[in-house]
XYZ file of C-alpha atoms in Angstrom:
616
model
C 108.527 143.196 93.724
C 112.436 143.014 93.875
C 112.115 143.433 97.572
C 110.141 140.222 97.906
C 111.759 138.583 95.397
C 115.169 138.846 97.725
C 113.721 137.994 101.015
C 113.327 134.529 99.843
C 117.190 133.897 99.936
C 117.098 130.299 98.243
C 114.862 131.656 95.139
C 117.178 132.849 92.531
C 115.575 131.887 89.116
C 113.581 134.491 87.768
C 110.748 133.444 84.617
C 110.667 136.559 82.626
C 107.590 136.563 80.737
C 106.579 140.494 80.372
C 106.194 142.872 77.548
C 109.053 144.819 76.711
C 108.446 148.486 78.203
C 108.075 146.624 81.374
C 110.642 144.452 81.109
C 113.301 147.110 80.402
C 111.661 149.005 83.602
C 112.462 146.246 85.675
C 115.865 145.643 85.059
C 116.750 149.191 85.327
C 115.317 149.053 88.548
C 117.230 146.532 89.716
C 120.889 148.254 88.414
C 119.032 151.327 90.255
C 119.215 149.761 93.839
C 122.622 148.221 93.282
C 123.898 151.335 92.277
C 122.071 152.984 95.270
C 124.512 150.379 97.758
C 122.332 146.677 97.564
C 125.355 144.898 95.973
C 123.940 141.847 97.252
C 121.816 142.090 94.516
C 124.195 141.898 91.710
C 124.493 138.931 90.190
C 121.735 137.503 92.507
C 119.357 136.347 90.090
C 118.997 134.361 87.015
C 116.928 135.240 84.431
C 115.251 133.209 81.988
C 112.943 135.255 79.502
C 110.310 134.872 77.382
C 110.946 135.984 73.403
C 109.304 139.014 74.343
C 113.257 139.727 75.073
C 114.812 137.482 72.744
C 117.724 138.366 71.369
C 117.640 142.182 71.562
C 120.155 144.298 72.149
C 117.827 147.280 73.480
C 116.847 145.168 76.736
C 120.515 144.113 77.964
C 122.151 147.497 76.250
C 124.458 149.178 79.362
C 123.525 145.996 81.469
C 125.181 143.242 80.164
C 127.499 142.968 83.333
C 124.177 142.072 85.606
C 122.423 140.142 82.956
C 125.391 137.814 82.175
C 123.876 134.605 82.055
C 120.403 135.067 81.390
C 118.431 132.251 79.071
C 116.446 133.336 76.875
C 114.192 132.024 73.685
C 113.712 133.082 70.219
C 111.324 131.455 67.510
C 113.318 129.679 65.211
C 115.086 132.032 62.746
C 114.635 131.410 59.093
C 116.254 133.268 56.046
C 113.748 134.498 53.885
C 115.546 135.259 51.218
C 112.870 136.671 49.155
C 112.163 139.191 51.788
C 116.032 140.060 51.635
C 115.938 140.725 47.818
C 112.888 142.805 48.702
C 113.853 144.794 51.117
C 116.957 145.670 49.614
C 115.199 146.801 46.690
C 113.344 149.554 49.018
C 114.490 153.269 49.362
C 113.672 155.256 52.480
C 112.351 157.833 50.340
C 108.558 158.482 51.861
C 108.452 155.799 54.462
C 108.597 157.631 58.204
C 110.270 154.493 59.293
C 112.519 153.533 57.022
C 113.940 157.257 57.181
C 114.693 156.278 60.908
C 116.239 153.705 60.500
C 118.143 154.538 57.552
C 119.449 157.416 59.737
C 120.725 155.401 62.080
C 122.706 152.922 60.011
C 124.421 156.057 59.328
C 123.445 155.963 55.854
C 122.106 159.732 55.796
C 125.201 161.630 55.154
C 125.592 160.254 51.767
C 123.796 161.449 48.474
C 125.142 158.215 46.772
C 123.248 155.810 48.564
C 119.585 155.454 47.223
C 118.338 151.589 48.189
C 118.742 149.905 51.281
C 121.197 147.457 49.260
C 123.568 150.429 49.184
C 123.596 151.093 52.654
C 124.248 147.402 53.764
C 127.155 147.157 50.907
C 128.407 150.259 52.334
C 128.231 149.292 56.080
C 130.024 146.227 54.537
C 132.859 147.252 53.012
C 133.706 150.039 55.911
C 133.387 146.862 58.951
C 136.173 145.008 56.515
C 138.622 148.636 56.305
C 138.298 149.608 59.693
C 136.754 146.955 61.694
C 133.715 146.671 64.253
C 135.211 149.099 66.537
C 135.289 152.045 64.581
C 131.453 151.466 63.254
C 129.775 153.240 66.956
C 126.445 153.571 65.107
C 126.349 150.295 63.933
C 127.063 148.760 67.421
C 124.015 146.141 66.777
C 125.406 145.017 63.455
C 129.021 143.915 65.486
C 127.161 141.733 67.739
C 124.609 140.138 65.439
C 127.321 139.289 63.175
C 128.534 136.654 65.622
C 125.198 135.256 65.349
C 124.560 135.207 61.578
C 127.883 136.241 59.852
C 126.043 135.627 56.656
C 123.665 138.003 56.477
C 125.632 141.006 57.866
C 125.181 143.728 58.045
C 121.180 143.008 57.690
C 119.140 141.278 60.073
C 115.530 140.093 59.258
C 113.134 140.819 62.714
C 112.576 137.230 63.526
C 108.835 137.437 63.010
C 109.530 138.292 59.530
C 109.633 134.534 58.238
C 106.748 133.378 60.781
C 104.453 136.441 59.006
C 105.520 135.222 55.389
C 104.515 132.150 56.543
C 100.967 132.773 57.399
C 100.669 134.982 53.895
C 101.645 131.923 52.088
C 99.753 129.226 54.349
C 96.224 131.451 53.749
C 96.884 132.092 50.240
C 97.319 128.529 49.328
C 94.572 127.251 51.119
C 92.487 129.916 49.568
C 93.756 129.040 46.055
C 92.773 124.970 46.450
C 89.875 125.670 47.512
C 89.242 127.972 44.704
C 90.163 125.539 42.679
C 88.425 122.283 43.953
C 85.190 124.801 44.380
C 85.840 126.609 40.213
C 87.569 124.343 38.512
C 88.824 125.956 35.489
C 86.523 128.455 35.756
C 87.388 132.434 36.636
C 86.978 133.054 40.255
C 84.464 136.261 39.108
C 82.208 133.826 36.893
C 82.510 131.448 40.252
C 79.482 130.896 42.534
C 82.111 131.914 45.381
C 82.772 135.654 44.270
C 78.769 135.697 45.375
C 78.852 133.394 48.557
C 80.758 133.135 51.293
C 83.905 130.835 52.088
C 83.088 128.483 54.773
C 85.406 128.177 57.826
C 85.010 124.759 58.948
C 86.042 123.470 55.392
C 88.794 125.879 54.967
C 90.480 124.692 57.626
C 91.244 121.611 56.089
C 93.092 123.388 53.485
C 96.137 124.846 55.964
C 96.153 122.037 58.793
C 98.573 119.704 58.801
C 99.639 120.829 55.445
C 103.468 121.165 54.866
C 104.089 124.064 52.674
C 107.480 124.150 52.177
C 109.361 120.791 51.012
C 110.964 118.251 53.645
C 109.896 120.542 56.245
C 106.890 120.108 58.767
C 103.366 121.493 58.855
C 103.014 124.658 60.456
C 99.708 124.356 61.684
C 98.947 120.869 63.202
C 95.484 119.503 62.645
C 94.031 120.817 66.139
C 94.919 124.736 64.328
C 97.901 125.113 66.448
C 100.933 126.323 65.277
C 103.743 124.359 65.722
C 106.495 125.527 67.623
C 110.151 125.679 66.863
C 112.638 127.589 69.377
C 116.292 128.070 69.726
C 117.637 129.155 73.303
C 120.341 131.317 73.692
C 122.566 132.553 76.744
C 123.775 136.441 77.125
C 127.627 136.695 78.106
C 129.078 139.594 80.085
C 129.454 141.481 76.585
C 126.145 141.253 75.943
C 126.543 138.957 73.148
C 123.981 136.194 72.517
C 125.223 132.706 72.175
C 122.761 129.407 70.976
C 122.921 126.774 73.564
C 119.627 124.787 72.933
C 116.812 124.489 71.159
C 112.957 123.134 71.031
C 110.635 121.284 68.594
C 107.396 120.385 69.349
C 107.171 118.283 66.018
C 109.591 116.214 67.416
C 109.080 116.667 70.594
C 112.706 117.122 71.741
C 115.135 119.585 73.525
C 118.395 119.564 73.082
C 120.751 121.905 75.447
C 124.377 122.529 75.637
C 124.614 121.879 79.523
C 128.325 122.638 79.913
C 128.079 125.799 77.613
C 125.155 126.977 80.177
C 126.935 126.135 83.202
C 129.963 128.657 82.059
C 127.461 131.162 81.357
C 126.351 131.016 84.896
C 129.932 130.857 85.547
C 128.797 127.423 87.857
C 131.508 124.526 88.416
C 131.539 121.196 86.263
C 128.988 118.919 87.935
C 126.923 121.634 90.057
C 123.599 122.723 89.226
C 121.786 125.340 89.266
C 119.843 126.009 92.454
C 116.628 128.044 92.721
C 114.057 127.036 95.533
C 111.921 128.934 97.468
C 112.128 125.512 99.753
C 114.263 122.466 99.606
C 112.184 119.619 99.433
C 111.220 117.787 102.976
C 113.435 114.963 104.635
C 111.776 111.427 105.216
C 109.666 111.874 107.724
C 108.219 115.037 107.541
C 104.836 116.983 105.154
C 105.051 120.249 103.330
C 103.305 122.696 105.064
C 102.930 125.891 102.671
C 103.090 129.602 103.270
C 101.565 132.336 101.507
C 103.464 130.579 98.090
C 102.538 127.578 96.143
C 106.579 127.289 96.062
C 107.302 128.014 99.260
C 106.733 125.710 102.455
C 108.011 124.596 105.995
C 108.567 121.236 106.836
C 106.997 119.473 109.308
C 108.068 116.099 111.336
C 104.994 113.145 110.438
C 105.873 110.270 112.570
C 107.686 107.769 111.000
C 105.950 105.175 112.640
C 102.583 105.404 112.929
C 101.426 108.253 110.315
C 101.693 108.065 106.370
C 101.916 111.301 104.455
C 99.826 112.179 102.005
C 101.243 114.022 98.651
C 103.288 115.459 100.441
C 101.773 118.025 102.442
C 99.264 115.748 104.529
C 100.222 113.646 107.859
C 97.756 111.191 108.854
C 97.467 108.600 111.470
C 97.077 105.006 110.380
C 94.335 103.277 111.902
C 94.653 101.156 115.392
C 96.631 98.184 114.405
C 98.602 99.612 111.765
C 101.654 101.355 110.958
C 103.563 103.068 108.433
C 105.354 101.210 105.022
C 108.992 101.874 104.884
C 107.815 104.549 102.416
C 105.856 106.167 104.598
C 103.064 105.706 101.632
C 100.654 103.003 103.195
C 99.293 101.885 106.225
C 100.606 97.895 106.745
C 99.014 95.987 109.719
C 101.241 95.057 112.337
C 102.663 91.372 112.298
C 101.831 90.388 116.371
C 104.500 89.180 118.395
C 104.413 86.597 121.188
C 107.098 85.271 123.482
C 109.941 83.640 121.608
C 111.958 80.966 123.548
C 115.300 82.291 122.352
C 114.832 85.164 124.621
C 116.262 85.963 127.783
C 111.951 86.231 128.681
C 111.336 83.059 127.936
C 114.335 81.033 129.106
C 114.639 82.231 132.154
C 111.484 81.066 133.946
C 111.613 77.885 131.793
C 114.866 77.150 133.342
C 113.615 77.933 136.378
C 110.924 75.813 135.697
C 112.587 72.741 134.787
C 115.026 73.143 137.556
C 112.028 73.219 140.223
C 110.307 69.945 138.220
C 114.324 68.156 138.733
C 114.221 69.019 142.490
C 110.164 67.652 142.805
C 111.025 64.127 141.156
C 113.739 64.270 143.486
C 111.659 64.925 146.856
C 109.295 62.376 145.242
C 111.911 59.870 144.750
C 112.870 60.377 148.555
C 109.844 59.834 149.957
C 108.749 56.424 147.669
C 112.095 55.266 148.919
C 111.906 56.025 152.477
C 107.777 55.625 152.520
C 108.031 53.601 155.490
C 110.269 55.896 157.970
C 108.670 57.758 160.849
C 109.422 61.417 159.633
C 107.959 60.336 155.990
C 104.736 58.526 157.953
C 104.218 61.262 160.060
C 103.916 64.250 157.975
C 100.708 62.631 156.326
C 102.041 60.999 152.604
C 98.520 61.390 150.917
C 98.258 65.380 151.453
C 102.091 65.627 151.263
C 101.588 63.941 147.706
C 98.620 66.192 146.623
C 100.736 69.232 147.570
C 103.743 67.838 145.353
C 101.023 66.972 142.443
C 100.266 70.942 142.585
C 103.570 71.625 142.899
C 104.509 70.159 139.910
C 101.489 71.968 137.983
C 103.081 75.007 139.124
C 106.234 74.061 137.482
C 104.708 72.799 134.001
C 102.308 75.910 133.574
C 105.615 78.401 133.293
C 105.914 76.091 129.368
C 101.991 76.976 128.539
C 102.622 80.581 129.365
C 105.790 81.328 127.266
C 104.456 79.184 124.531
C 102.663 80.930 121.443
C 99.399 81.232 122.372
C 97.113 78.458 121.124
C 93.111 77.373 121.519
C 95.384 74.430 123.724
C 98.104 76.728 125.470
C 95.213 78.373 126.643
C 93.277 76.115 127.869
C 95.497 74.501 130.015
C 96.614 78.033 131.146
C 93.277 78.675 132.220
C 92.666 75.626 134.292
C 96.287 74.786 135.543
C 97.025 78.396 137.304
C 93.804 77.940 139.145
C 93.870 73.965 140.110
C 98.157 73.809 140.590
C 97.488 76.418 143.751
C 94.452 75.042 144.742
C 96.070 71.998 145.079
C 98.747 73.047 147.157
C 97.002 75.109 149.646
C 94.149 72.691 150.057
C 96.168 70.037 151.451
C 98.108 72.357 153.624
C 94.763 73.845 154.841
C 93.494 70.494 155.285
C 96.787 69.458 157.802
C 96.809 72.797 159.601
C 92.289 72.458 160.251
C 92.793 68.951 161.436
C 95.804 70.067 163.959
C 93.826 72.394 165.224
C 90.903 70.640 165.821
C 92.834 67.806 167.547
C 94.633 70.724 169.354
C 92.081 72.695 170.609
C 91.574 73.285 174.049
C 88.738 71.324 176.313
C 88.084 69.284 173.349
C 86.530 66.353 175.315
C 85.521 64.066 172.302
C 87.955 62.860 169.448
C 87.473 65.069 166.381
C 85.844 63.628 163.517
C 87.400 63.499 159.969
C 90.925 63.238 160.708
C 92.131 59.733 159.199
C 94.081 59.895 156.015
C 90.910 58.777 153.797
C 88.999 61.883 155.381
C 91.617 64.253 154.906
C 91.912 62.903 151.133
C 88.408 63.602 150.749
C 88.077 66.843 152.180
C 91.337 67.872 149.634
C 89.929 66.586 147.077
C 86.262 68.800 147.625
C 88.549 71.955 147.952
C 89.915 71.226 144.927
C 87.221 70.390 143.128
C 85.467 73.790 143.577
C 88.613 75.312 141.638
C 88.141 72.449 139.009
C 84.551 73.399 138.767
C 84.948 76.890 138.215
C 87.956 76.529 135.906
C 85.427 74.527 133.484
C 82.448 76.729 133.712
C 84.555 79.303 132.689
C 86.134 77.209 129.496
C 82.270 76.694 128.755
C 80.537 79.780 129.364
C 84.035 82.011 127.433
C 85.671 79.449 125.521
C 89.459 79.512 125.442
C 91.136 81.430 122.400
C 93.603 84.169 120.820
C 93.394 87.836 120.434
C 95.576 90.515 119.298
C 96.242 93.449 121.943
C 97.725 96.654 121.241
C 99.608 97.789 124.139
C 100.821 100.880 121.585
C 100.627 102.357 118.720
C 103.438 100.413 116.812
C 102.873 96.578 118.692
C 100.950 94.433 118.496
C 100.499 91.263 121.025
C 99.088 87.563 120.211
C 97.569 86.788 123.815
C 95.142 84.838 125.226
C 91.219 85.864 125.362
C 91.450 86.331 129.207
C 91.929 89.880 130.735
C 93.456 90.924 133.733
C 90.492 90.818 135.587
C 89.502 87.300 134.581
C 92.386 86.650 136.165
C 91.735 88.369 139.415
C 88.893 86.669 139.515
C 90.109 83.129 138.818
C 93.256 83.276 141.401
C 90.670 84.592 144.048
C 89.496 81.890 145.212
C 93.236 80.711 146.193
C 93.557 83.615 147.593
C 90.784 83.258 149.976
C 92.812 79.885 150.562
C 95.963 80.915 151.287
C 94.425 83.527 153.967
C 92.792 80.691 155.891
C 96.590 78.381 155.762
C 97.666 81.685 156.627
C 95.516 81.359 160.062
C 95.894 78.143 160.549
C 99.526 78.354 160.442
C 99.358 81.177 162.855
C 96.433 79.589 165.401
C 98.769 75.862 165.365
C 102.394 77.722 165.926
C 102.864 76.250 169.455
C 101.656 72.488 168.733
C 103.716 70.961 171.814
C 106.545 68.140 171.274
C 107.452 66.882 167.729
C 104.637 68.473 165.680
C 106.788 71.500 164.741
C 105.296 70.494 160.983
C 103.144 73.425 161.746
C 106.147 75.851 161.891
C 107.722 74.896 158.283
C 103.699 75.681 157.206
C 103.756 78.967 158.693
C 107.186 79.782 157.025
C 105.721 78.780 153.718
C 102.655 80.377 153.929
C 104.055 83.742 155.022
C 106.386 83.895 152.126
C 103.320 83.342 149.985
C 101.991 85.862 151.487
C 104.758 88.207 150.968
C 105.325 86.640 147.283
C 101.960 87.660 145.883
C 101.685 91.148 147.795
C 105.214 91.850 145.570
C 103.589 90.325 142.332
C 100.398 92.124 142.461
C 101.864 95.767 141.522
C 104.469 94.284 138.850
C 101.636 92.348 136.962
C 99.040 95.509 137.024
C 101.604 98.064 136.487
C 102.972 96.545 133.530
C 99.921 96.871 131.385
C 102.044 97.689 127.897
C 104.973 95.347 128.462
C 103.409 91.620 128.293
C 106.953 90.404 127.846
C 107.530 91.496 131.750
C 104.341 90.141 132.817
C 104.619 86.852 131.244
C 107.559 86.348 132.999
C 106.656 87.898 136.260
C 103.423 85.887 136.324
C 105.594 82.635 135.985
C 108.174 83.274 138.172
C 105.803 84.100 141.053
C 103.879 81.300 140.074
C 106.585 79.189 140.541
C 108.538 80.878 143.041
C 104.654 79.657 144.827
C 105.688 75.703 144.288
C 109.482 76.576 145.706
C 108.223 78.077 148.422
C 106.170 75.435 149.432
C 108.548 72.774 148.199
C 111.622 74.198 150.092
C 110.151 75.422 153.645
C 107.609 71.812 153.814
C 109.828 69.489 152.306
C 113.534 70.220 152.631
C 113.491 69.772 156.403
C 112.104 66.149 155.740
C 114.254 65.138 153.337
C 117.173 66.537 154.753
C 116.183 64.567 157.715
C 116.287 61.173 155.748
C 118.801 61.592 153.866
C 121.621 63.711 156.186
C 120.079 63.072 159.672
C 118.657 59.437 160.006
C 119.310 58.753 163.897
C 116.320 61.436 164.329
C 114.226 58.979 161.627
C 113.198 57.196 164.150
C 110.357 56.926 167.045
C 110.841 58.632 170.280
C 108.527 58.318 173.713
C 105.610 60.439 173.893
C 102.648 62.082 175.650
C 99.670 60.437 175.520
C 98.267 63.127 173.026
C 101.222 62.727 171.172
C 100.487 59.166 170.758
C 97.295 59.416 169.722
C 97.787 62.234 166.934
C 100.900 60.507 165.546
C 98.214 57.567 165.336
C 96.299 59.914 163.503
C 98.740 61.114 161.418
C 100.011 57.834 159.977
C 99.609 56.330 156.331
C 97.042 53.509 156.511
C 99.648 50.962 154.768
């Protein structure tokens, strides 16, 4: 038992609450081992003990240096005074007992001593001549003096008053009910001294009945008794000192803490430590061992598991985490892009720059409407590719916007129809080039005058349109809440990644065929090098979405990078286009005007530019 009781290093309190024999086996066991070389076992333990040890000086005697410290309680000591006349009223003389312990107060050796009263007086008077010291039989009288100096050199057993008690409790119950039962009658000529006394009724007799004045009940009206302890501390002299004491009555205790704290011989302020286990940081469950005291901690994450009691991690449910406490499961407030972020700013700047430079390029070409370079490059497609150029631009402020029934809608329809828009005009230029271009075409192509080309725009377009609205009919626009992990949670659109695949392929099938197109009318002869700034612009689309693709599908859990990615390339689509169709022009106009004007041409070239023109 001590052997297990010292492995656990951070355990040092040790509840005492054995009989006697054993207890005195015990703690001669323990001066045994340190006496045997385990001196890390003195002074290693604190004991607090039942009253089986009390105040007596047979358990600490010869071990007061280990046992310095030790708390211990004691029933309430009360002088019975009555049992003090009596008792020193007895002789010795025929009681086996008394004999003993007559013999031992030294008492024996003189033929002048009959009562116990003698003995005590005589005990007396030689502590007074020759002091404590010189009175080795009497060793327990020097010590208990310190406790009760009054009563010295005789000490009532502690039980004494507690047995007195009961005697007197029992007797006066018995006597009222006598009475209330006999009246004034003798308890022979009574109908009791022939019957029985009923339990149940005298009960009510002894509970919660005080018998002594201004003091409590002793029994309380359940039939307990009603404690009343004192606690004492031993010191390294083995002398018992009161530093505390207990009523249940009152239902207070009272301790000298400072007094204790010397005892333990412990500095001002510290207390008294005795775990088997310290108790778990934040963040982490009890896990127990083969102790109900004794456990290991274990890590519960902070974030997204609650422990319960203490010694139970579980996992909140999707969508929730854990309180500050750790105590509750709270759902998780969903986030959305924020336009004071770097996220959100970015691409709008972007955005609004791109919409600047697009009024601009419109501006130029109302202005010079009339030029060659402006007539030639087909104003009705050029200003259908502009209109989805500036859809391009204005979608990046539905996408970082907090998404709405609205926001969504015109998310869903504008990434599909600004593209489409684009791409169907230049699909429309590069088809009719290369259908007035191709080789041993004998008869003029049809379909190639502005109204035409408008037309056939327009029907390209309006497949995009089409399937944008079925869409908003058949899956009507709205929010949802995503969680990309265990601890966020997203405000999004109700569109997935693949209804997004789905609605962008249909440009993508378009920008494949301007991809061909550019590449089939690359060597248009003379001045209809048009075809080359298409090419450029459709092979950095090309190049563009092949890059985008990975980022937006690879970046699942992080909508913050594919919001912005999904804007930028959609917008980096309308500066593409914007820069490698339109610079040249306006640059033309507005920096190179002496080629703004007509030069001599083929035939053919005649009759395309013909083509080509505005209808004013």
């Amino acid at each position: 038992l001590l052997t297990r009781m010292h492995r656990t290093r951070k355990a040092r309190g040790v509840v005492m609450f054995v009989d006697e024999d054993n207890l005195k086996r015990l703690l001669h066991t323990l001066d045994q081992l340190i006496k045997k070389g385990h001196k890390e076992l003195e002074r290693r333990f604190w004991f607090v003990a039942s009253d089986s040890w009390g105040i007596k000086q047979s358990v600490v005697l010869g071990l007061e240096h280990l046992l310095a410290g030790s708390i211990t309680i004691v029933p309430h000591v009360r002088e019975e005074k009555a049992y003090i006349t009596f008792f020193r009223k007895l002789s010795p003389t025929g009681y086996t007992f008394l004999e003993e312990y007559w013999d031992a107060l030294g008492c024996g050796e003189r033929d002048d001593l009959k009562y116990f009263g003698d003995c005590f007086d005589y005990i007396k008077y030689n502590l007074k001549q020759a002091g404590p010291h010189r009175c080795f039989e009497c060793e327990y009288v020097r010590k208990y003096s310190r406790l009760y100096p009054t009563q010295a050199p005789f000490f009532q057993e502690s039980y004494v008053p507690f047995v007195v008690d009961a005697v007197r409790v029992l007797a006066r119950a018995l006597s009222k009910y006598i009475a209330d039962d006999c009246g004034q009658k003798e308890f022979r000529h009574c109908h009791l001294s022939r019957s029985r006394f009923q339990g149940d009724r005298l009960q009510k007799y002894y509970r919660n009945v005080s018998i002594i004045e201004n003091e409590p009940p002793l029994i309380d009206a359940n039939g307990d008794g009603i404690g009343r302890y004192d606690v004492f501390q031993l010191d390294s002299k083995g002398v018992y000192h009161k530093v505390g004491k207990w009523r249940s009555s009152k239902d207070s205790f009272e301790i000298e803490v400072q007094q204790v704290r010397r005892g333990l011989q412990l500095a001002p302020g510290d207390s008294p430590l005795s775990v088997c286990s310290t108790d778990c940081p934040r963040g982490h469950y009890r896990a127990y061992q083969d102790q109900t005291c004794c456990w290991t901690c274990i890590p519960c994450d902070t974030t997204t598991s609650i422990i319960i009691n203490g010694t139970r991690c579980d996992m909140c449910p999707e969508g929730k985490v854990a309180d500050v406490t750790q105590s509750f499961c709270v759902p998780i407030p969903p986030v959305s892009m924020r336009w004071d972020t770097a996220w959100a700013l970015i691409p709008a700047s972007f955005s609004l720059l791109g919409l600047t430079s697009t009024i601009f390029v419109v501006g130029v070409f109302l202005k010079f409407s009339n030029t060659p370079v402006i007539m030639a490059s087909g104003r009705e497609l050029c200003y259908c590719m502009i209109a989805g150029i500036s859809m391009c631009y204005v979608l990046t402020f539905f996408l970082v916007s907090q998404p709405s029934i609205p926001t969504c809608a015109f998310t869903r329809v504008l990434m599909g129809l600004s593209m489409s828009a684009i791409y169907a005009a230049i699909i429309t230029k590069t088809n009719r080039l290369a259908r007035v271009f191709k080789p041993n075409g004998a008869q003029r192509p049809r379909f190639i005058t502005p109204k035409a080309q408008v037309g056939i725009c327009a029907s390209i377009v309006s497949v995009q349109l089409a399937g944008s609205i079925v869409w908003l009919l058949v899956d009507p626009p709205g929010t949802k809440v995503v969680f990309p992990s265990r601890t966020e949670a997203v405000l999004t659109c109700k569109a997935t990644a693949s209804h997004l695949l789905v609605s962008l392929s249909y440009n993508l099938l378009l920008i494949i065929a301007c991809t061909v197109y550019a590449f089939k009318t690359r060597k248009i002869p003379e001045n209809f090098n048009e075809t080359r700034h298409i090419g450029f612009t459709m092979y950095s689309t090309c190049i563009l979405w092949l890059s985008f693709g990975p980022i937006y599908f690879a970046t699942q859990n992080n909508f913050r990078i594919q919001v912005t990615s999904l804007c930028m390339c959609i917008s980096l689509s309308g500066t593409v286009a914007l820069v490698c169709f339109f610079a040249p022009k306006v640059y033309i106009v507005l920096f190179q005007p002496y080629k703004n004007v007509r030069t001599r041409q083929s035939a053919v070239g005649r009759l395309v530019n013909q083509q080509m023109r505005f209808m004013r």
